Structure formats: structure tokens, C-alpha cells
mmCIF file of C-alpha atoms in Angstrom:
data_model
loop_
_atom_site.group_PDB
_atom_site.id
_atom_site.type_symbol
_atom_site.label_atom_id
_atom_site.label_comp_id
_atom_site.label_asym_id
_atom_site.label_seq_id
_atom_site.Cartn_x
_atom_site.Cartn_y
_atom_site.Cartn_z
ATOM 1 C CA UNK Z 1 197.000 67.517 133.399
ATOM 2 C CA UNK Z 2 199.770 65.531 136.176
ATOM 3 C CA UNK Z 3 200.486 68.393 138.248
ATOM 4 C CA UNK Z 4 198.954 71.238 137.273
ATOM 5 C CA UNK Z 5 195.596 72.690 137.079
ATOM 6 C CA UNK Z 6 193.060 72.406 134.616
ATOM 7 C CA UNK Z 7 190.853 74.881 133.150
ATOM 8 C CA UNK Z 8 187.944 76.004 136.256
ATOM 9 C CA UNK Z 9 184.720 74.135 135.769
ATOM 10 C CA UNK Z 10 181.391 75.927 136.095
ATOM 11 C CA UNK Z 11 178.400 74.357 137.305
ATOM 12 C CA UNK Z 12 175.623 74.408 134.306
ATOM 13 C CA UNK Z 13 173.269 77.668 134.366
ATOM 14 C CA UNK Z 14 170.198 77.536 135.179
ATOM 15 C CA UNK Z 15 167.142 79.731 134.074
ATOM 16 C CA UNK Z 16 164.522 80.404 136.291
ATOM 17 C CA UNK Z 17 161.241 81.428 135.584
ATOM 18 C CA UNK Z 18 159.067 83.648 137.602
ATOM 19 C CA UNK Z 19 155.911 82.629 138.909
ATOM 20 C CA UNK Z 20 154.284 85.657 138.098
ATOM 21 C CA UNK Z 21 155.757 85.145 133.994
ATOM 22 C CA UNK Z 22 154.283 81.888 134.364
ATOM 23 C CA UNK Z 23 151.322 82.429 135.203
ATOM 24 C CA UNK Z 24 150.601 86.042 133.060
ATOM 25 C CA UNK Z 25 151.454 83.494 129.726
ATOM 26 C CA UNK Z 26 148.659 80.607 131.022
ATOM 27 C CA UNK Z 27 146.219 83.832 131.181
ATOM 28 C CA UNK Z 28 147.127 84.770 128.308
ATOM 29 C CA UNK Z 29 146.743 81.504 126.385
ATOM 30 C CA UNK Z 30 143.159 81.015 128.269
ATOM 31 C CA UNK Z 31 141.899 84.850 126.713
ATOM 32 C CA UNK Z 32 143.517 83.757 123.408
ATOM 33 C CA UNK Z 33 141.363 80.593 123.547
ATOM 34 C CA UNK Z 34 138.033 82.353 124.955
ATOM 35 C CA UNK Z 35 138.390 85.355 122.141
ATOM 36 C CA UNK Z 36 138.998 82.510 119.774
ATOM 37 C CA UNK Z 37 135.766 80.787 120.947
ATOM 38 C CA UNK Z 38 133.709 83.460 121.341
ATOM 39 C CA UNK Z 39 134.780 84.717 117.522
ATOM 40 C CA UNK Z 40 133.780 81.392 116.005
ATOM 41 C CA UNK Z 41 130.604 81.182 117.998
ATOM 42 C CA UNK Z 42 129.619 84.830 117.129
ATOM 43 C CA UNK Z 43 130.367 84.157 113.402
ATOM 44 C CA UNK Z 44 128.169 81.480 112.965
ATOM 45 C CA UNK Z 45 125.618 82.886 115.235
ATOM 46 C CA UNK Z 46 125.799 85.491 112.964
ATOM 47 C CA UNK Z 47 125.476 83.533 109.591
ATOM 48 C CA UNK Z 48 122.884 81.803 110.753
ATOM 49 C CA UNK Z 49 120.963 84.664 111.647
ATOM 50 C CA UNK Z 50 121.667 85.983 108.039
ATOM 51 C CA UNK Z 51 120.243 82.857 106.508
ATOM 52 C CA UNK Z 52 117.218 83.042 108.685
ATOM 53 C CA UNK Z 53 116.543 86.386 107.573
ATOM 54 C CA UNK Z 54 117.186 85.660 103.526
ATOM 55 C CA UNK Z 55 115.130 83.066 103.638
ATOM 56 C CA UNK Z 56 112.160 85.042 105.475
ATOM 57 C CA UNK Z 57 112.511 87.219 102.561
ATOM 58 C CA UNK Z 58 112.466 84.754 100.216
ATOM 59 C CA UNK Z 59 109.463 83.374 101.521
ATOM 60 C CA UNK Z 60 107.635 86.758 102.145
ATOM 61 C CA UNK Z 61 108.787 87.749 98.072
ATOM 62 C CA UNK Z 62 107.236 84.500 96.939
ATOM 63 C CA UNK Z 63 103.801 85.033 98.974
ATOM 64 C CA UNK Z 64 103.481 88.322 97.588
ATOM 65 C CA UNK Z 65 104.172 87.219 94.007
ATOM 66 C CA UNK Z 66 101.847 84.272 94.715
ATOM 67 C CA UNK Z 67 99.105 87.477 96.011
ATOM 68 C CA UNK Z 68 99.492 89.003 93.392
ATOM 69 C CA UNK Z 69 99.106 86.546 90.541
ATOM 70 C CA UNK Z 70 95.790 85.716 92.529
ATOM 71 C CA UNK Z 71 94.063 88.952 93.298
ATOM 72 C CA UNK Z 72 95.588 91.235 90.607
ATOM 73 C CA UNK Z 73 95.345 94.704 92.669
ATOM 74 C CA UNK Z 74 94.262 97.358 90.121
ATOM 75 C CA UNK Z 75 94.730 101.177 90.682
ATOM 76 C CA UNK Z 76 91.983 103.195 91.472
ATOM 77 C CA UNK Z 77 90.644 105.606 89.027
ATOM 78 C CA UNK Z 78 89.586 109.574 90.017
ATOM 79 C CA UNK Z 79 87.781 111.605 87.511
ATOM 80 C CA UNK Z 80 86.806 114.979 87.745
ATOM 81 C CA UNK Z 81 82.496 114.895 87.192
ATOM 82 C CA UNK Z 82 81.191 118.473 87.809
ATOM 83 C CA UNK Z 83 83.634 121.829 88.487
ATOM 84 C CA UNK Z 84 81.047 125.045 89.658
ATOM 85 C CA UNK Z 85 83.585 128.102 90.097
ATOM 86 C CA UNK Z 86 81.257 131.193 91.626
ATOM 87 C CA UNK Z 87 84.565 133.435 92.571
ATOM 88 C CA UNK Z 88 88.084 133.378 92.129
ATOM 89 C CA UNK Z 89 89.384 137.084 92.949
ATOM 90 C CA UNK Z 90 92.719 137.875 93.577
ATOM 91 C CA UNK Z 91 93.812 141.346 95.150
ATOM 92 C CA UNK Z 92 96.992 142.610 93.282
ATOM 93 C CA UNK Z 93 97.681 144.952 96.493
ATOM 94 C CA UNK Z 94 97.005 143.046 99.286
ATOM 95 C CA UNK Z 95 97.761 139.240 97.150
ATOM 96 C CA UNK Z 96 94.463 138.048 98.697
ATOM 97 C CA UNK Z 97 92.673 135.261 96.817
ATOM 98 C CA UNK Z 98 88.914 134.882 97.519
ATOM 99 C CA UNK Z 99 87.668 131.483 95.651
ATOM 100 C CA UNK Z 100 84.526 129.406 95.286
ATOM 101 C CA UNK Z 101 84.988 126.369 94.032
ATOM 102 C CA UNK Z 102 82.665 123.373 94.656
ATOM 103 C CA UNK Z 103 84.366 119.914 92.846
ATOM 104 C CA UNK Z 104 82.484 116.896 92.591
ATOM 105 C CA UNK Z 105 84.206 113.080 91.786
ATOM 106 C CA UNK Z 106 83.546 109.552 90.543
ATOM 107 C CA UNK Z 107 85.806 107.670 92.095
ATOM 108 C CA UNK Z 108 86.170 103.670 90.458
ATOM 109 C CA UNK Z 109 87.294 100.539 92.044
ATOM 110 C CA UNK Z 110 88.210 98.059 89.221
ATOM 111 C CA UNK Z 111 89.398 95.445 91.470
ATOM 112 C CA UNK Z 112 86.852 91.887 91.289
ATOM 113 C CA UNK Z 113 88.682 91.090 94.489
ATOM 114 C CA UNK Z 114 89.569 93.949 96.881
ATOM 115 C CA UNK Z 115 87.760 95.925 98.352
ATOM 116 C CA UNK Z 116 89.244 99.214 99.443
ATOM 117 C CA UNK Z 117 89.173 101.473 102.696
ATOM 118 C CA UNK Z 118 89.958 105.320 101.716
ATOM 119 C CA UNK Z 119 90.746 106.748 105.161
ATOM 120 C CA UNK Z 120 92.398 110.733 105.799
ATOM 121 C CA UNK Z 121 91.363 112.395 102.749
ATOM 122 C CA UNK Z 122 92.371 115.543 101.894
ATOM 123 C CA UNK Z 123 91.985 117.909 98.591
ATOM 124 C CA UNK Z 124 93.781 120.852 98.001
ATOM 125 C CA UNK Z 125 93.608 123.795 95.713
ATOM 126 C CA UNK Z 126 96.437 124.863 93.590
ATOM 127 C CA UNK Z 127 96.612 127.847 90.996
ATOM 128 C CA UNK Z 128 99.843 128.819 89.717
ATOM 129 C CA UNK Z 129 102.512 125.816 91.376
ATOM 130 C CA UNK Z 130 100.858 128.276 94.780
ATOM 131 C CA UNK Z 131 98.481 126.131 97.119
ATOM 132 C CA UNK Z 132 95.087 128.412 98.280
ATOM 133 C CA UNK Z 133 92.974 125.930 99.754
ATOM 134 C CA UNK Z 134 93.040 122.541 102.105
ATOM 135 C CA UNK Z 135 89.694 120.818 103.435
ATOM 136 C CA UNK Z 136 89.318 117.371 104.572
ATOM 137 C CA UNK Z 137 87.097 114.843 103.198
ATOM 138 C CA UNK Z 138 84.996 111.583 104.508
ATOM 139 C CA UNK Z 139 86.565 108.680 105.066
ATOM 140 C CA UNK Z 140 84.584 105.528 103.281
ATOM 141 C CA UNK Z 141 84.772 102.167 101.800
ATOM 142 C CA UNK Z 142 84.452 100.792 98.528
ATOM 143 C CA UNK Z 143 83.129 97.743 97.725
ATOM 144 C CA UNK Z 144 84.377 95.372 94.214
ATOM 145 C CA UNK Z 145 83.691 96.794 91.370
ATOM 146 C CA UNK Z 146 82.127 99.710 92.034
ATOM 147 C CA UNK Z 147 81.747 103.462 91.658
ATOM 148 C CA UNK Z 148 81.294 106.088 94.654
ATOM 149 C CA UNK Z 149 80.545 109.381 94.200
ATOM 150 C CA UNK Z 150 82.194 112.396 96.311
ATOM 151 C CA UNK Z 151 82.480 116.293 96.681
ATOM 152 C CA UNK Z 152 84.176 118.654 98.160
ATOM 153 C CA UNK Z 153 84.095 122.451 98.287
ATOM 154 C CA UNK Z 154 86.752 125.242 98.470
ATOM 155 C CA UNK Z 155 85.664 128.389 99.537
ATOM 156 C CA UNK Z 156 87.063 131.241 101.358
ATOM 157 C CA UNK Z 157 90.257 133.318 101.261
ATOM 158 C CA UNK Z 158 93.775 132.706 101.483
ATOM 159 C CA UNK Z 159 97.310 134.594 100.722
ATOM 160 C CA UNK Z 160 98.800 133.702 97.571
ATOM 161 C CA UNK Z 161 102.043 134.805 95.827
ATOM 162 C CA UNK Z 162 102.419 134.836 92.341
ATOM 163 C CA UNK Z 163 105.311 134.968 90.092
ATOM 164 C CA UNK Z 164 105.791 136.353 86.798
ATOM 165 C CA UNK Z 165 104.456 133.588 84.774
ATOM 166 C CA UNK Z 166 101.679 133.170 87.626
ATOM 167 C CA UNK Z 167 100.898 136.331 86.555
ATOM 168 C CA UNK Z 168 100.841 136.478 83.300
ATOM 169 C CA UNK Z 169 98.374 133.101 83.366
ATOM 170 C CA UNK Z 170 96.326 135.127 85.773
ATOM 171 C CA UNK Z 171 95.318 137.810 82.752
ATOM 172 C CA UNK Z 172 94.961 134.995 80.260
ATOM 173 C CA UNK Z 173 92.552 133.558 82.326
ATOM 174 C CA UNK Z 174 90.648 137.067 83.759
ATOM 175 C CA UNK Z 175 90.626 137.510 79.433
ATOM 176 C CA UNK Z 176 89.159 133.739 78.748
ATOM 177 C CA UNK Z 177 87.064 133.440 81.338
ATOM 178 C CA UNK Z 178 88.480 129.929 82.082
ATOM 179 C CA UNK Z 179 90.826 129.565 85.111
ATOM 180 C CA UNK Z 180 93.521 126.669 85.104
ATOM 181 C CA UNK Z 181 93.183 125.352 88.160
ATOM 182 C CA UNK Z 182 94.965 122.223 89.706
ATOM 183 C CA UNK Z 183 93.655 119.582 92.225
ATOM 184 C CA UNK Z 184 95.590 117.406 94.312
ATOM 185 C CA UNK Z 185 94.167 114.581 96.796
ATOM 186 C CA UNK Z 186 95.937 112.643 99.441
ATOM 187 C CA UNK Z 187 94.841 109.917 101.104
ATOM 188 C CA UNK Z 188 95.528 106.579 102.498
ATOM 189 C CA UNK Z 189 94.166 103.521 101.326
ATOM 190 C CA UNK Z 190 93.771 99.932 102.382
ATOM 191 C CA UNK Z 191 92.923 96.782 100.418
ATOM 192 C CA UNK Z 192 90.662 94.549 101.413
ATOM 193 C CA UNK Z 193 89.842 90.805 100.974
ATOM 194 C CA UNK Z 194 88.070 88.858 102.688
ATOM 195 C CA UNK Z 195 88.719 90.030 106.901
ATOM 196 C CA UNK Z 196 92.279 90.877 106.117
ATOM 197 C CA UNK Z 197 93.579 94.434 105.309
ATOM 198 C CA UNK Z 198 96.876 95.370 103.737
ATOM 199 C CA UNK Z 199 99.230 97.827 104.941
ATOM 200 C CA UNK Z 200 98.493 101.471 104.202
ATOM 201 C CA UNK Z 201 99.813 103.176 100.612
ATOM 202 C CA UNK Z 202 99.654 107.068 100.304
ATOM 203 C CA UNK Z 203 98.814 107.586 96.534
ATOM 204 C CA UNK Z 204 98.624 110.737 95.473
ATOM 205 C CA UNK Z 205 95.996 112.090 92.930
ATOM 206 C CA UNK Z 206 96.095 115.189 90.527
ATOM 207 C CA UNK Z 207 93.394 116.698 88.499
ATOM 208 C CA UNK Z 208 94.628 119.502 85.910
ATOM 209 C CA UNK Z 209 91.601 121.588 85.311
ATOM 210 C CA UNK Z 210 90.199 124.083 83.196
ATOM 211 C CA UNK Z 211 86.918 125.860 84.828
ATOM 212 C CA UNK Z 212 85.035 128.796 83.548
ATOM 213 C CA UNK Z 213 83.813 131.041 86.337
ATOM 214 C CA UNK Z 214 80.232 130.925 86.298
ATOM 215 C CA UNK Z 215 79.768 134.644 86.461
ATOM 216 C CA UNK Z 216 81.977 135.536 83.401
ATOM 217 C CA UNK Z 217 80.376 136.381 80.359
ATOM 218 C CA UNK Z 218 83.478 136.081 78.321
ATOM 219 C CA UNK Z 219 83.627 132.133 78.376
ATOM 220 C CA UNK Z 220 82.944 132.025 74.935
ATOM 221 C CA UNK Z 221 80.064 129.325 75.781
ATOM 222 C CA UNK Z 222 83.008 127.047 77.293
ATOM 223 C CA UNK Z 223 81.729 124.261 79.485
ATOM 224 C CA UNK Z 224 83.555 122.262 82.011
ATOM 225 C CA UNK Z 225 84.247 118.494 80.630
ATOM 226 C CA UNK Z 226 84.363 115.312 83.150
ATOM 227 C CA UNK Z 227 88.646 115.182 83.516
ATOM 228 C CA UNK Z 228 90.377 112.394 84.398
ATOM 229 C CA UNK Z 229 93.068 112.444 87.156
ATOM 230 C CA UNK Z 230 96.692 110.847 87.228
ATOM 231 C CA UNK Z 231 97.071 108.598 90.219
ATOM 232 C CA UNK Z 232 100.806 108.862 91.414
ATOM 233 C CA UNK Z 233 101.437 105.865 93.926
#
């Protein structure tokens, strides 16, 4: 405008940046990248470590199936031969059993194949669900297809509490002459073909018997009979 004055003029503004700004956002962006990196590379580390293992599986489930079809494990069989009970006594005051039990066994490995390695064996007594005797019995091995004889003995005395229906099965058997007595065996076993061995299993064995005591005239001319056992792997 001629003579006048015309509206003030301001330089342009400027924004400045600090250094320190700067250079906290190019940290920044370098972590964001690293994390970024390192996340991809761990994931796909990680898958293929997954793979790797599923198919290790896969492989070990197909060997197996392949071992199997070809050797065709069979589970032993445990039968109860010869039962001699001498004594089986039990205190009502004091709840002390004193037993004499001597058990023999034909033990049967059906396998054409394997042969089998019977290692920590152990039978126990049981009368009434109440456990009166533990002994440990010889390791051995057992050849294909064949039968091995065993025994074992429980004698001596041992606390045992009965309950009502313990009891009661108690008199029933003083009356009979025949005691229900159960048998359990633990072990470990190991399969055998050729020079390898498998990995241990722990079956368990149980033998539900019925014994006459040998001194009891009231038997009624009842006579132990060879019992087979249930084998629970």
C-alpha cells in the first residue's frame, strides 16, 4: 500500500529436532527390526523342530507296528501248580497272623520269538484285601517256547487287621477248612531277540486261591486244583 504500512511479515518457523529424539527413534526402529528378526527366526526354528520331532514319531510308531507284525509278543502265562498250607493262625487279641504257606508255579513263555528276562521278583501274600507276607524270588531267563518251574514260600508272622467282612470270611474258612487266599507277583520283564532287549514292563500277576490247611480235618476231602493267574500289564 503507497504510503502506508503493510501487514508485518514473519520469517517461516522452523522445527527443530533434538539430537537426542533423533537418535532414541533410529534405536527404536533397529530393536523393532531385531525383535522382528529374532521372532521370525525363533518361529521357524521352532516349527522345524516340531516337524523333526512328528516325524521321529512317525517313524518310531511305524517300526514298532512293523515289530510287532513280525515277532507277535505274547503274554506270559502264571499258573498256580501245588499250594501246601501247614498254618495259618490268627490271634483275635493280639491280630497276629502266623502262616505257612509254600506255593509252587509253572510259569509259560508262548512266544516262538522272544525270549524273556524275569528280573526283581517278588510274591506277596494277601488274605482279606490285608497283605501278611513279602519274599523275593530268583531272577531267571526263559527261553522260546518254554515252561520254567518256580516256588516260593511264606512263612512266619505278621500284623494283620481285619474288618468286618475279613472277619466274617475268617470263620467261614476256620468252619471249611479251606482258606481264600490271594497271591500277587511283581516283577519286571524284558524281551529278548536275538542280542537286543526291550525296555522293561512291570506286569503284575494275581492268583485267587482256595487252599485247605493241611492239618484240618474238616476239609471235607477238598484238594487244591492247579489255578490259573490273571496277568495285569
Amino acid at each position: 500500500m503507497a504510503g502506508g504500512y503493510g501487514p508485518p511479515i514473519y520469517p517461516p518457523s522452523q522445527t527443530y529436532h533434538s539430537q537426542a529424539r533423533r537418535g532414541g527413534e533410529v534405536g527404536c526402529s533397529i530393536c523393532r527390526c531385531f525383535l522382528n528378526c529374532l521372532g521370525c527366526c525363533g518361529g521357524c526354528i521352532l516349527s522345524i523342530l516340531c516337524n523333526i520331532l512328528i516325524g521321529i514319531a512317525v517313524c518310531l510308531g511305524i517300526v514298532a507296528l512293523i515289530l510287532w507284525f513280525i515277532l507277535r509278543p505274547n503274554v506270559v502265562k502264571f499258573q498256580v501248580t501245588e499250594a501246601n498250607l501247614t498254618r495259618f493262625d490268627l490271634d483275635p487279641q493280639s491280630h497276629s497272623l502266623r502262616y505257612n504257606l509254600a506255593l509252587n508255579f509253572s510259569v509259560r513263555n508262548p512266544n516262538q520269538r522272544l525270549g524273556i528276562h524275569y528280573d526283581r521278583l517278588e510274591a506277596r501274600g494277601y488274605y482279606g484285601d490285608q497283605r501278611f507276607a513279602a519274599v523275593d524270588m530268583k531272577s531267571f531267563y526263559q527261553g522260546r517256547k518254554k515252561t520254567a518251574e518256580i516256588g516260593t514260600e511264606f512263612e512266619g508272622e505278621s500284623l494283620v487287621l481285619l474288618g468286618s467282612g475279613g472277619r466274617k470270611d475268617l470263620r467261614e474258612d476256620r468252619k471249611s477248612g479251606v482258606y481264600r487266599i490271594d497271591v500277587k507277583l511283581r516283577f519286571k520283564i524284558r524281551f529278548k531277540f536275538g542280542f537286543l532287549n526291550s525296555w522293561a514292563l512291570k506286569p503284575m500277576i494275581k492268583c485267587h486261591l482256595k487252599v485247605p490247611l493241611g492239618s484240618s480235618g474238616s476239609a471235607g476231602g477238598f484238594q487244591f486244583h492247579p489255578t490259573k493267574c490273571h496277568v495285569d500289564l
